Amino acid sequence: NAGVTQTPKFRVLKTGQSMTLLCAQDMNHEYMYWYRQDPGMGLRLIHYSVGEGTTAKGEVPDGYNVSRLKKQNFLLGLESAAPSQTSVYFCASSYGYTGVQETQYFGPGTRLLVL
Amino acid sequence: RKEVEQDPGPFNVPEGATVAFNCTYSNSASQSFFWYRQDCRKEPKLLMSVYSSGNEDGRFTAQLNRASQYISLLIRDSKLSDSATYLCVSWGGGADGLTFGKGTHLIIQP
């Protein structure tokens, strides 16, 4: 099993450009999450999904959109990138949200630099 | 707002020593707690869950004090490979996942 994979690993964008980050998991997990991690800020939840076709906002959703058309994939879109979106983006997935099943498995991250 | 607070460190500890971290959480309704480990420029990985009765996994011991709302992690006989950032994490019971602390940076020195 590959676990959770993310594409791309690194990207440089100019302000105003758009891009989509892809997350894929092969563990048949229902729940998927997108986080960003900035120095001194810890991991912050952007959006999450509790199943195919569903999405919900997390702590810092502004400037991002997501889609979960297939159970195994969770896409994060930036329609008009801003320098404030320079960050490391982590995708995660979990089987459920009860007790120890809340253990999340993370992808390797995508480093995004917006100039 | 739900928060998990940790001492960012760094903790500089000689190899073989015992080191302990604490973290505090603000959401008294939090139901589950975890310690994750994150190596430099890598993704977080689950180190261990934290149970009310306390639990041990090899050299690692986790404790939960609900009355004082803090969680602890004890590492015995520390190894160079234990150098990492340790994230304290709580789950409030909702579908929106986990609340992460900012992490405690541990450096084990030879």
Coordinates of C-alpha atoms in Angstrom, one line a residue:
Chain A
N1 CA 0.0 0.0 0.0
A2 CA 1.2 3.5 -0.9
G3 CA -0.8 5.0 2.0
V4 CA -1.4 8.7 1.3
T5 CA 0.3 10.4 -1.6
Q6 CA 0.4 14.0 -2.7
T7 CA 1.1 15.6 -6.0
P8 CA 3.2 17.8 -6.6
K9 CA 5.9 17.7 -4.0
F10 CA 7.0 21.3 -4.7
R11 CA 5.6 24.2 -6.7
V12 CA 6.4 27.8 -7.3
L13 CA 3.5 30.1 -8.4
K14 CA 3.2 33.7 -9.2
T15 CA 0.6 35.8 -7.5
G16 CA -2.8 35.3 -9.2
Q17 CA -2.0 32.0 -10.7
S18 CA -4.2 29.0 -9.9
M19 CA -3.3 25.4 -9.2
T20 CA -4.7 22.1 -7.8
L21 CA -3.1 19.9 -5.3
L22 CA -4.0 16.2 -5.5
C23 CA -4.2 13.8 -2.6
A24 CA -4.8 10.1 -3.0
Q25 CA -5.2 7.3 -0.4
D26 CA -5.5 3.6 -1.0
M27 CA -6.6 2.6 2.5
N28 CA -10.4 3.0 1.8
H29 CA -10.6 5.7 4.4
E30 CA -13.9 7.7 4.6
Y31 CA -12.4 10.9 6.0
M32 CA -9.9 13.1 4.3
Y33 CA -8.3 16.4 5.4
W34 CA -6.2 19.3 4.1
Y35 CA -3.9 21.1 6.5
R36 CA -1.4 23.9 6.1
Q37 CA 1.7 24.2 8.3
D38 CA 3.5 27.5 8.8
P39 CA 6.4 28.2 11.0
G40 CA 5.3 28.9 14.6
M41 CA 1.6 28.2 13.7
G42 CA 1.4 24.4 13.8
L43 CA -1.0 22.5 11.6
R44 CA -4.3 24.2 10.7
L45 CA -7.2 22.6 9.1
I46 CA -8.3 24.1 5.7
H47 CA -11.1 21.8 4.6
Y48 CA -12.2 18.2 5.2
S49 CA -14.4 15.6 3.8
V50 CA -16.4 12.9 5.6
G51 CA -17.1 10.9 2.5
E52 CA -17.3 10.9 -1.3
G53 CA -19.2 13.9 -2.6
T54 CA -19.0 15.8 0.8
T55 CA -16.8 18.7 1.9
A56 CA -16.7 21.1 4.8
K57 CA -14.8 24.1 6.0
G58 CA -12.1 23.9 8.6
E59 CA -10.3 26.6 10.5
V60 CA -8.7 28.5 7.6
P61 CA -10.8 27.9 4.4
D62 CA -10.6 31.3 2.7
G63 CA -8.9 31.3 -0.6
Y64 CA -9.2 27.5 -1.1
N65 CA -11.7 25.2 -2.6
V66 CA -11.9 21.4 -2.5
S67 CA -13.6 18.5 -4.2
R68 CA -14.1 14.8 -3.3
L69 CA -15.5 13.3 -6.5
K70 CA -13.9 9.9 -5.7
K71 CA -13.5 8.3 -2.3
Q72 CA -9.8 7.9 -2.7
N73 CA -9.0 11.4 -4.0
F74 CA -9.3 14.8 -2.3
L75 CA -8.3 17.9 -4.4
L76 CA -7.3 21.3 -3.0
G77 CA -7.6 24.3 -5.3
L78 CA -6.2 27.7 -5.2
E79 CA -8.0 29.9 -7.7
S80 CA -5.8 33.0 -7.3
A81 CA -2.7 32.4 -5.3
A82 CA -1.4 34.9 -2.8
P83 CA 1.9 35.2 -1.1
S84 CA 0.1 34.4 2.2
Q85 CA -0.6 31.0 0.9
T86 CA 3.1 30.1 0.8
S87 CA 3.2 27.1 3.1
V88 CA 3.6 23.4 3.4
Y89 CA 0.3 21.6 2.7
F90 CA -0.4 18.2 4.2
C91 CA -3.2 15.9 3.2
A92 CA -4.4 13.2 5.7
S93 CA -7.0 10.5 5.9
S94 CA -8.6 8.4 8.6
Y95 CA -11.0 5.6 8.8
G96 CA -13.5 7.3 11.1
Y97 CA -13.8 9.8 13.9
T98 CA -14.5 7.7 16.9
G99 CA -11.9 7.0 19.6
V100 CA -8.7 5.5 18.3
Q101 CA -10.1 5.4 14.8
E102 CA -9.3 9.1 14.6
T103 CA -5.7 8.3 13.9
Q104 CA -4.8 10.2 10.9
Y105 CA -2.3 9.1 8.2
F106 CA -0.5 12.0 6.5
G107 CA 0.9 12.4 3.0
P108 CA 4.5 13.6 2.5
G109 CA 3.4 17.2 1.9
T110 CA 3.5 19.8 -0.8
R111 CA 5.8 22.8 -0.5
L112 CA 4.2 25.8 -2.2
L113 CA 5.9 29.1 -2.7
V114 CA 3.9 32.0 -4.1
L115 CA 5.9 34.9 -5.4
Chain B
R1 CA -11.5 28.3 19.9
K2 CA -10.0 24.9 20.8
E3 CA -6.3 25.1 21.7
V4 CA -3.5 22.8 22.6
E5 CA -0.5 24.5 24.1
Q6 CA 3.1 23.2 24.2
D7 CA 6.5 24.5 25.2
P8 CA 8.2 24.9 21.8
G9 CA 11.7 24.1 23.2
P10 CA 14.2 23.2 22.0
F11 CA 14.9 20.7 24.6
N12 CA 18.6 19.7 24.4
V13 CA 19.1 16.4 26.1
P14 CA 22.1 14.1 26.4
E15 CA 21.7 10.6 24.9
G16 CA 20.5 8.1 27.5
A17 CA 18.7 10.7 29.6
T18 CA 15.0 10.8 30.4
V19 CA 13.0 13.7 29.1
A20 CA 9.4 14.7 29.7
F21 CA 7.0 17.1 27.9
N22 CA 3.7 18.4 28.9
C23 CA 0.9 20.0 27.0
T24 CA -2.4 21.6 28.0
Y25 CA -5.7 21.6 26.2
S26 CA -8.5 24.1 26.5
N27 CA -11.5 22.0 25.3
S28 CA -12.7 20.1 28.4
A29 CA -14.9 18.1 26.1
S30 CA -11.9 16.6 24.2
Q31 CA -12.4 12.9 24.0
S32 CA -9.1 11.5 22.6
F33 CA -5.5 12.5 22.8
F34 CA -2.4 11.6 20.8
W35 CA 1.3 12.3 20.5
Y36 CA 2.5 12.6 16.9
R37 CA 6.2 12.8 15.9
Q38 CA 7.4 15.0 13.0
D39 CA 10.9 14.8 11.6
C40 CA 12.4 17.8 9.9
R41 CA 10.6 18.5 6.5
K42 CA 8.5 15.3 6.9
E43 CA 4.9 14.5 7.6
P44 CA 3.6 13.9 11.1
K45 CA 3.3 10.3 12.2
L46 CA 1.4 8.8 15.1
L47 CA 3.6 8.0 18.0
M48 CA 1.0 6.8 20.5
S49 CA -2.5 7.4 21.7
V50 CA -3.0 8.6 25.2
Y51 CA -5.4 6.7 27.5
S52 CA -7.0 7.9 30.7
S53 CA -5.2 5.1 32.6
G54 CA -1.9 6.0 31.1
N55 CA 0.0 3.8 28.6
E56 CA 3.4 2.7 27.8
D57 CA 5.1 1.7 24.5
G58 CA 8.7 0.6 25.0
R59 CA 10.6 3.7 26.1
F60 CA 7.6 6.0 25.8
T61 CA 5.0 6.6 28.4
A62 CA 2.0 8.9 28.0
Q63 CA -0.3 10.2 30.7
L64 CA -3.5 12.1 30.7
N65 CA -4.8 14.3 33.6
R66 CA -8.3 15.3 32.8
A67 CA -8.8 17.3 36.0
S68 CA -5.9 19.6 35.1
Q69 CA -6.4 19.2 31.4
Y70 CA -2.8 18.2 30.5
I71 CA -1.1 15.4 28.7
S72 CA 2.5 14.3 29.2
L73 CA 5.0 12.3 27.3
L74 CA 8.0 10.6 28.9
I75 CA 10.9 9.3 26.9
R76 CA 13.4 7.1 28.8
D77 CA 16.9 6.2 27.7
S78 CA 16.7 8.7 24.8
K79 CA 18.3 7.8 21.5
L80 CA 19.8 10.1 18.9
S81 CA 16.9 9.0 16.6
D82 CA 14.4 10.5 19.1
S83 CA 15.4 13.9 17.8
A84 CA 12.2 15.4 16.3
T85 CA 9.3 17.6 17.0
Y86 CA 6.6 16.1 19.1
L87 CA 3.0 17.3 18.5
C88 CA 0.4 17.1 21.2
V89 CA -3.0 16.4 19.6
S90 CA -6.6 16.4 20.9
W91 CA -9.8 15.3 19.3
G92 CA -13.0 17.1 20.4
G93 CA -15.4 14.5 19.1
G94 CA -16.4 16.2 15.9
A95 CA -15.9 15.3 12.3
D96 CA -13.5 18.2 11.8
G97 CA -10.7 16.1 13.0
L98 CA -7.8 16.9 15.3
T99 CA -6.4 20.0 17.1
F100 CA -2.7 20.1 16.9
G101 CA -0.3 21.8 19.3
K102 CA 2.6 23.7 17.7
G103 CA 5.1 21.1 18.8
T104 CA 8.0 20.6 21.1
H105 CA 11.4 20.4 19.4
L106 CA 13.7 17.7 21.0
I107 CA 17.4 17.5 20.2
I108 CA 19.3 14.5 21.6
Q109 CA 23.0 15.2 21.9
P110 CA 25.7 12.5 21.7

